[in-house]
CSV table of C-alpha atoms in Angstrom, one decimal:
chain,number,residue,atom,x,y,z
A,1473,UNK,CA,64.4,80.3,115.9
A,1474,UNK,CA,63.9,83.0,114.1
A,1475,UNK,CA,60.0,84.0,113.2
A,1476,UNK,CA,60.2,83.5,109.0
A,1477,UNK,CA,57.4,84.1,106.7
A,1478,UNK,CA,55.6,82.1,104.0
A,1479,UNK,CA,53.8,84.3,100.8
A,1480,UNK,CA,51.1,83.1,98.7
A,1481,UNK,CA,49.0,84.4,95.9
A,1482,UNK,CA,45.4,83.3,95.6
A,1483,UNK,CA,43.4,82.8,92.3
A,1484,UNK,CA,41.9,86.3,92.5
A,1485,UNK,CA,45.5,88.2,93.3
A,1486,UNK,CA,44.9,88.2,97.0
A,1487,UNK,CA,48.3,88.3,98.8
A,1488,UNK,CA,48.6,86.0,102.1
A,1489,UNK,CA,51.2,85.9,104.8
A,1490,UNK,CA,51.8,82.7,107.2
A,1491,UNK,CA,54.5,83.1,110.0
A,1492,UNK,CA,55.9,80.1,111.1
A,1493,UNK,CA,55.1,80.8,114.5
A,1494,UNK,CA,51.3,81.2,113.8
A,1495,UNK,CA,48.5,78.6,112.5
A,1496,UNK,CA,46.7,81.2,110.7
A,1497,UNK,CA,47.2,83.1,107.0
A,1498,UNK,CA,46.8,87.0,107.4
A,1499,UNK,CA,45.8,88.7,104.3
A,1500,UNK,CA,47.6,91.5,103.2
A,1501,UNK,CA,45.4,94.5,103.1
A,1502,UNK,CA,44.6,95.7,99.8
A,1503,UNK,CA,46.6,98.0,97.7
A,1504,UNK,CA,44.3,98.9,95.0
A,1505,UNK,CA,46.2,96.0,93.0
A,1506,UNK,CA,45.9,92.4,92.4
A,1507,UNK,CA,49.0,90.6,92.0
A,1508,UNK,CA,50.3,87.2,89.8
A,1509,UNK,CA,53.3,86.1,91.1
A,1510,UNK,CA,55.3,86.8,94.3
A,1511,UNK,CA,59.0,85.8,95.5
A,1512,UNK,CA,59.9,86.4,99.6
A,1513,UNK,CA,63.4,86.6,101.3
A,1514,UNK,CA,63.2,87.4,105.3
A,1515,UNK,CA,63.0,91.5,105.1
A,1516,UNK,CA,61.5,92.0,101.4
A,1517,UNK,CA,59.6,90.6,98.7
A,1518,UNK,CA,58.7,91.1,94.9
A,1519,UNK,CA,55.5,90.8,93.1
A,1520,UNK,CA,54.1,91.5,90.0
A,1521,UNK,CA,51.1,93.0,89.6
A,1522,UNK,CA,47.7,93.0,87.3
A,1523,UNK,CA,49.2,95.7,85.4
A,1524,UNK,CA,52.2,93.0,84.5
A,1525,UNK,CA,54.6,96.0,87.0
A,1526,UNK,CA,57.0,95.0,89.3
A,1527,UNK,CA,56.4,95.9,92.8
A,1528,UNK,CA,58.7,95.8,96.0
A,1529,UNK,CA,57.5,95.4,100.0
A,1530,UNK,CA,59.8,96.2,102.5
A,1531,UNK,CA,59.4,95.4,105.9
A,1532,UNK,CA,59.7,98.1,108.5
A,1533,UNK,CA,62.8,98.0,111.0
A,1534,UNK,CA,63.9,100.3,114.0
A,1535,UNK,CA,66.8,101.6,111.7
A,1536,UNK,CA,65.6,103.6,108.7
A,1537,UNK,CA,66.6,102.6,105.4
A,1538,UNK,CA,68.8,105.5,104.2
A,1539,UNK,CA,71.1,106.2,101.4
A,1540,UNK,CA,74.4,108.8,100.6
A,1541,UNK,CA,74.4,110.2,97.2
A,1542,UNK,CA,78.2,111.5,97.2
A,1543,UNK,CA,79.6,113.7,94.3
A,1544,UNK,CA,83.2,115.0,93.8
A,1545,UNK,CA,83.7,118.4,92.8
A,1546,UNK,CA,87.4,119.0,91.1
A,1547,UNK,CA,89.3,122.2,89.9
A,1548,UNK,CA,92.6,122.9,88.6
A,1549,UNK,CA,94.9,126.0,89.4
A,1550,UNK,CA,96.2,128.2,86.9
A,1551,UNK,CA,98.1,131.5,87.0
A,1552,UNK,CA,94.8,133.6,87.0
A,1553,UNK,CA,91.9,132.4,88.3
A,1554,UNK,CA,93.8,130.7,91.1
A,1555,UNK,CA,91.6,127.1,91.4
A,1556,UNK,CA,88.5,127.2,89.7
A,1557,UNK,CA,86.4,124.3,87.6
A,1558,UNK,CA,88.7,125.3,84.0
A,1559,UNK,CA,90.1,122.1,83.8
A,1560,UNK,CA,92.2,120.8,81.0
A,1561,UNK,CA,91.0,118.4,78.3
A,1562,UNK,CA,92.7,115.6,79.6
A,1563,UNK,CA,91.4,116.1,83.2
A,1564,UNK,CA,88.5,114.5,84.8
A,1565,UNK,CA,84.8,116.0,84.5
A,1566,UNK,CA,84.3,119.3,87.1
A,1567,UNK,CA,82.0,116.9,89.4
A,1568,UNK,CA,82.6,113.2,88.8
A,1569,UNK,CA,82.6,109.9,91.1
A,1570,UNK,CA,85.8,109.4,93.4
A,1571,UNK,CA,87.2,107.8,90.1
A,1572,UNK,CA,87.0,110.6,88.1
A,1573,UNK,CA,85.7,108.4,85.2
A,1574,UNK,CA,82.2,109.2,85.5
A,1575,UNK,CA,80.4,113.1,85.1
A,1576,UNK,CA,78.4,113.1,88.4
A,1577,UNK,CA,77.0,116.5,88.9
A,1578,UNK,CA,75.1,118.0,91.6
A,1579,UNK,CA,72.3,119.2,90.5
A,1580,UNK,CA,71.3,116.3,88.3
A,1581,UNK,CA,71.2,114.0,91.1
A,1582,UNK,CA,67.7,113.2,91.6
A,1583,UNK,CA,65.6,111.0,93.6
A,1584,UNK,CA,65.4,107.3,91.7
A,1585,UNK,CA,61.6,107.0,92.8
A,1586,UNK,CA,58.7,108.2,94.8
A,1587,UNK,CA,59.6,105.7,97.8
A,1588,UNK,CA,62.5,107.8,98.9
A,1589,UNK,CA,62.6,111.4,100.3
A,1590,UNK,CA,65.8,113.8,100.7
A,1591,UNK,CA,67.0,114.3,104.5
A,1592,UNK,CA,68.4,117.6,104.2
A,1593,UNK,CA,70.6,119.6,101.5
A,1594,UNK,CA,73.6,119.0,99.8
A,1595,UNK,CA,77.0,119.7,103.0
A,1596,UNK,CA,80.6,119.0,102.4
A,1597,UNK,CA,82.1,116.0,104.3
A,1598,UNK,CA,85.1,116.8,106.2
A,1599,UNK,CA,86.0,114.1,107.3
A,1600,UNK,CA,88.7,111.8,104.3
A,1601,UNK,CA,89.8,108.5,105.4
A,1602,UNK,CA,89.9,109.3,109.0
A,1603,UNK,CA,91.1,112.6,109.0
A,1604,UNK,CA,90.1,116.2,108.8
A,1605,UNK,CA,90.3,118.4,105.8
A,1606,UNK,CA,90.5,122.4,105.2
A,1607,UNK,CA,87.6,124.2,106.8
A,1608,UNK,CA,85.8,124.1,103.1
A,1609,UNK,CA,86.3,120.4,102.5
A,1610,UNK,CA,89.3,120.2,99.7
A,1611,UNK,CA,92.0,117.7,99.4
A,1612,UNK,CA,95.0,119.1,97.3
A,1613,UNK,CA,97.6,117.2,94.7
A,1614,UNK,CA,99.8,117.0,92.3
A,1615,UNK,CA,97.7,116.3,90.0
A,1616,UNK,CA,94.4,113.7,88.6
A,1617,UNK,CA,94.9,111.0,90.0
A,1618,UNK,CA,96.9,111.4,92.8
A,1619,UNK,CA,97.9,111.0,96.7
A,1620,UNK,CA,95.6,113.7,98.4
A,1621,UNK,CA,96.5,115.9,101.1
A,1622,UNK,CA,94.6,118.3,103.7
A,1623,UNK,CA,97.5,120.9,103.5
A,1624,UNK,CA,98.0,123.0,100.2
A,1625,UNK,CA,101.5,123.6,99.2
A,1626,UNK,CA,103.2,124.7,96.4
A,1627,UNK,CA,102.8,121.5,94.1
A,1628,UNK,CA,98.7,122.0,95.1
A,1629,UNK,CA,98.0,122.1,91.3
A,1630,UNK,CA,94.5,120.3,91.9
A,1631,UNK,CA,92.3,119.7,94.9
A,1632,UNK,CA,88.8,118.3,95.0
A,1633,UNK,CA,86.2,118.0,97.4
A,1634,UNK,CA,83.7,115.5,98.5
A,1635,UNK,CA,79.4,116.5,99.2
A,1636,UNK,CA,76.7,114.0,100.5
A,1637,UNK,CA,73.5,113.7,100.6
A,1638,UNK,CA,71.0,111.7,102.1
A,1639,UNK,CA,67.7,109.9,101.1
A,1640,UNK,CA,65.5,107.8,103.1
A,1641,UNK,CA,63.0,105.3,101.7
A,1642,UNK,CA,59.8,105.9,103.0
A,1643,UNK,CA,57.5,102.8,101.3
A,1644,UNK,CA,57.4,100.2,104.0
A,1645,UNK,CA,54.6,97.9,104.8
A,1646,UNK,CA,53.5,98.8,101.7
A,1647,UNK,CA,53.9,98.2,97.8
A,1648,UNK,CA,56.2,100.0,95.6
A,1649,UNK,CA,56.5,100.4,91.9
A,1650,UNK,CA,59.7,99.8,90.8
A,1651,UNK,CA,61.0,101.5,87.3
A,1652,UNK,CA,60.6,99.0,84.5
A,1653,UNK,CA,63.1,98.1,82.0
A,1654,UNK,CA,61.5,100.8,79.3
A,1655,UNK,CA,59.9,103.9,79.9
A,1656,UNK,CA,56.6,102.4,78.6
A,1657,UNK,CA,56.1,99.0,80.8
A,1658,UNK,CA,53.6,98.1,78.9
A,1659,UNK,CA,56.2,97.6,75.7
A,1660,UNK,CA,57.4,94.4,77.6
A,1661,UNK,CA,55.9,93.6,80.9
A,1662,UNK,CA,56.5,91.0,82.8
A,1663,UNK,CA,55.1,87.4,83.9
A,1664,UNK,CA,57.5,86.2,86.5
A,1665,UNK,CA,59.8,86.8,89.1
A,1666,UNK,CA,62.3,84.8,91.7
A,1667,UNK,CA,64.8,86.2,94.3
A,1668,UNK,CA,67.5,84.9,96.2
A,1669,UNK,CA,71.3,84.6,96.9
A,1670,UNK,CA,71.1,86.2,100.7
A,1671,UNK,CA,73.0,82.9,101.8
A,1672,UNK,CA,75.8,82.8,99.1
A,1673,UNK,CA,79.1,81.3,100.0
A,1674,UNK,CA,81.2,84.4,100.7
A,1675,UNK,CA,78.3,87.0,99.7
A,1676,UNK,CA,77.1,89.6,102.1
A,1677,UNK,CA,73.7,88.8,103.4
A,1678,UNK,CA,72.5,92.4,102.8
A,1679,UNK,CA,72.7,91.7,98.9
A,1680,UNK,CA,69.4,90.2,96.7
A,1681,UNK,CA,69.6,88.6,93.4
A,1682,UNK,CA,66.5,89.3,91.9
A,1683,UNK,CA,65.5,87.8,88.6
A,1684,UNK,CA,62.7,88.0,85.7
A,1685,UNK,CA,61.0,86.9,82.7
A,1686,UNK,CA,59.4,89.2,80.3
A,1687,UNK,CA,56.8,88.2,77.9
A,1688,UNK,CA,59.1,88.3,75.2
A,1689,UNK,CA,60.7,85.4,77.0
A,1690,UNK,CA,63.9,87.1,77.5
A,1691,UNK,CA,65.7,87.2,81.4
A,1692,UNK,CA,66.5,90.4,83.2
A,1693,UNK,CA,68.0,90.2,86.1
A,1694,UNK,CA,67.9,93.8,88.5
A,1695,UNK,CA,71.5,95.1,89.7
A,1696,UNK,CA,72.3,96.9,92.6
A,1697,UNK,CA,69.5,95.2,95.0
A,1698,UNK,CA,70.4,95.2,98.7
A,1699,UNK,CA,68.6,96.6,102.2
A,1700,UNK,CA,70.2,100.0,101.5
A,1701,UNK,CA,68.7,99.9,97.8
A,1702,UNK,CA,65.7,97.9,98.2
A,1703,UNK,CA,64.6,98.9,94.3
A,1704,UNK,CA,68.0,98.1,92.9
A,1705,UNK,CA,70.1,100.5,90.2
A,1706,UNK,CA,69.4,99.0,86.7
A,1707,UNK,CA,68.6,96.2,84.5
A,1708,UNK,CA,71.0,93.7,82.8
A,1709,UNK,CA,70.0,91.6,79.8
A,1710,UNK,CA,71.1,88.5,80.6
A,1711,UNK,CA,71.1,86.2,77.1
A,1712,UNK,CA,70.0,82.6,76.8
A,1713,UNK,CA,70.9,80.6,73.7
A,1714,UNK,CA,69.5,81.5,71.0
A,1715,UNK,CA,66.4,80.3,70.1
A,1716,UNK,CA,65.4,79.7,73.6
A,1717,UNK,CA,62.5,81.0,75.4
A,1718,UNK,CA,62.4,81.2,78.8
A,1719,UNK,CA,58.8,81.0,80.6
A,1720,UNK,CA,59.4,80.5,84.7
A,1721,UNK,CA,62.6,80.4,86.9
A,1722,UNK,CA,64.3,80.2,90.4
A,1723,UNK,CA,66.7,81.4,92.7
A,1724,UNK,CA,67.9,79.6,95.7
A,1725,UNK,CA,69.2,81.1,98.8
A,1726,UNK,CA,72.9,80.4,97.5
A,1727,UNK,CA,71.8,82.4,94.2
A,1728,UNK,CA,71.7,79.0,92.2
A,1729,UNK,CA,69.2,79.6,88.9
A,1730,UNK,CA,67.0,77.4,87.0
A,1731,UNK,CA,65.1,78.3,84.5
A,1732,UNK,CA,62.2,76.4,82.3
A,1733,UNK,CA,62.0,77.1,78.7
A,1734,UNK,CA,58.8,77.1,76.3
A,1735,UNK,CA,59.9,73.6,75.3
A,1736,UNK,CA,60.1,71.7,79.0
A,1737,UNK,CA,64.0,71.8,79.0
A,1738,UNK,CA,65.9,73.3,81.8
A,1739,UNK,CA,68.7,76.0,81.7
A,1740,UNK,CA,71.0,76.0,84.3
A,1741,UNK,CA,73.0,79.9,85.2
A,1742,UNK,CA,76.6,78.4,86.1
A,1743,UNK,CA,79.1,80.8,87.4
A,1744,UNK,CA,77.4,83.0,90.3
A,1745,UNK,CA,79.6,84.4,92.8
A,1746,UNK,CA,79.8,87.0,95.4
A,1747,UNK,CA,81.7,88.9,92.4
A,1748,UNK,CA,78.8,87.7,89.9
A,1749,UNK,CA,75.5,87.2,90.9
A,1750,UNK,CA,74.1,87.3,87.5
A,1751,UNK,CA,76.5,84.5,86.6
A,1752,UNK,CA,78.6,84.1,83.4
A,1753,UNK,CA,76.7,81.3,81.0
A,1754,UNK,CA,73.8,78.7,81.1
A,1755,UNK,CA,74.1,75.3,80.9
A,1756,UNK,CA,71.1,72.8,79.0
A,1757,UNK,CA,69.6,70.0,81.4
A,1758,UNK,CA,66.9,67.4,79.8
A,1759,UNK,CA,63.9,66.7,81.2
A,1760,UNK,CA,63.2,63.4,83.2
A,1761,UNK,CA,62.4,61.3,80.2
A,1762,UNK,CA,61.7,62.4,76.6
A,1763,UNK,CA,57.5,62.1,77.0
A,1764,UNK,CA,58.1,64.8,80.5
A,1765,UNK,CA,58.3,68.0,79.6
A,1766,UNK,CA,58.9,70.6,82.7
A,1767,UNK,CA,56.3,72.8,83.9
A,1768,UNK,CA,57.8,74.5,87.1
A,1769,UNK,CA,60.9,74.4,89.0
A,1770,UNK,CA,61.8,75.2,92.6
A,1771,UNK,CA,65.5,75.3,93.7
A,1772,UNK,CA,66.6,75.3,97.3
A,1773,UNK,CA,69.3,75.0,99.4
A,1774,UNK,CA,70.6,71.0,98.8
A,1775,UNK,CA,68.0,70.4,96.1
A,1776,UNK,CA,65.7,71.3,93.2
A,1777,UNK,CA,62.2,70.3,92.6
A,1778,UNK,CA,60.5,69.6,89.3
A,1779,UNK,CA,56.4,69.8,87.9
A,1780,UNK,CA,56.2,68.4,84.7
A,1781,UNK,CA,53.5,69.3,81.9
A,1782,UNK,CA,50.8,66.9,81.9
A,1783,UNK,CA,51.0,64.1,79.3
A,1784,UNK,CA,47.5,63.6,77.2
């Protein structure tokens, strides 16, 4: 069996680690931070901190954690500049994603945080779906969109190109901010956090869903998180009913949510998939009796555990 680890957070925001094949809790050594709240998986595990900030640990591996920030550069032929990035107003951006829908340029491509550094330059991939391209990287059509092919011919109207880059993140064994949902945190920081859904049905295990409450009582829930992206890409509002104020939750390993409003009732995220791990809509559960008003909840794999508000 596979050595797992249990977190805890003491009363003075000491972080503790107990593996399951040890008798013993080894503190964490100190960051400079105190810390609230934290949520573990088996390689990472989210915190936040004194400041009300977000924090991420990754666990170091043999295989570095690294990242390829890709870019398309397009142009469009005409009778005298030959191909260059003139394109017409209809055509996609002159550096875009492989879509073309999205502006994507080069230069503005810059690392998301501190915790990752660049491992070399910008180079040309000649490689496109298994085969070689021209010695400068371009794939030739028709036109946007289109079938793309290595040769030019006499239909080459447009071609494009593909460059990488990677980035490696360096913060393991070690906390790391990550960005907020303003650029002030301290506009609405946070008071809790839960993260799950590595063992949901039909999901890839590299994948996190990794949910929050602000103080405003509103759920975020961060997009994008997975063991190539430990941060994640971007925050998504995810709306309870209105009037509701949510105040703790929790994510099972299938990605199952619960979450405890102000007012001891439960809110249930239905609809999580490998497609949708933020879910589509919330549904209302009572607590055990009208007098019990939930505190906490806990949700595993099979089942969900409840602490209820103590009744004076």
């Amino acid at each position: 069996m596979p050595t797992t680890h249990f977190w805890a957070v003491t009363n003075q925001g000491e972080v503790y680690t107990l593996a399951t094949n040890c008798q013993q809790w080894e503190k964490l050594v100190y960051c400079g931070m105190e810390f609230k709240r934290v949520s573990s998986v088996g390689w990472c595990s989210w915190a936040i901190g004194g400041d009300h900030h977000l924090y991420v640990y990754v666990f170091a591996t043999d295989v570095p954690i690294r990242f390829i920030e890709v870019a398309y550069e397009n142009q469009r032929w005409n009778p005298k500049e030959g191909f260059c990035a003139r394109l017409l107003p209809t055509d996609r951006p002159a550096w875009s994603t492989e879509d073309g829908q999205t502006a994507r340029f080069r230069e503005r491509i810059k690392l998301p945080t501190l915790s990752w550094q660049w491992e070399g330059d910008w180079q040309v991939e000649h490689n496109y779906s298994g085969q070689t391209v021209d010695p400068e990287g371009w794939m030739y059509a028709v036109d946007f969109p289109a079938k793309y092919v290595r040769e030019k011919n006499w239909l080459s109207y447009v071609r494009r190109r593909k460059w990488i880059r990677l980035r490696r993140y360096v913060t393991t064994n070690n906390w790391a901010d990550v960005p907020g949902i303003h650029d002030d945190p301290v506009k609405e920081p946070f008071i809790d956090v839960a993260i799950g859904g590595h063992d949901l049905i039909g999901g890839s295990c590299d994948s996190l869903a990794v949910w929050t409450v602000t103080v405003l009582g509103r759920v975020m829930f961060r997009r994008g998180v997975s063991t190539s992206l430990p941060e994640g890409v971007d925050w998504f509002h995810v709306t309870i009913p209105h009037g509701w104020e949510v105040n703790q939750l929790s994510v099972g390993p299938t990605g199952l949510v619960w979450a405890v409003t102000w007012n001891g009732w439960a809110l249930v995220r239905m609809g999580v998939d490998r497609n949708a791990l933020e879910g589509t809509h919330w549904v209302m559960v009572e607590p055990p009796s009208g007098d019990s008003k939930l505190l906490q909840v806990s949700v595993g794999t099979n089942a969900v555990w409840a602490d209820r508000k103590s009744v004076v």
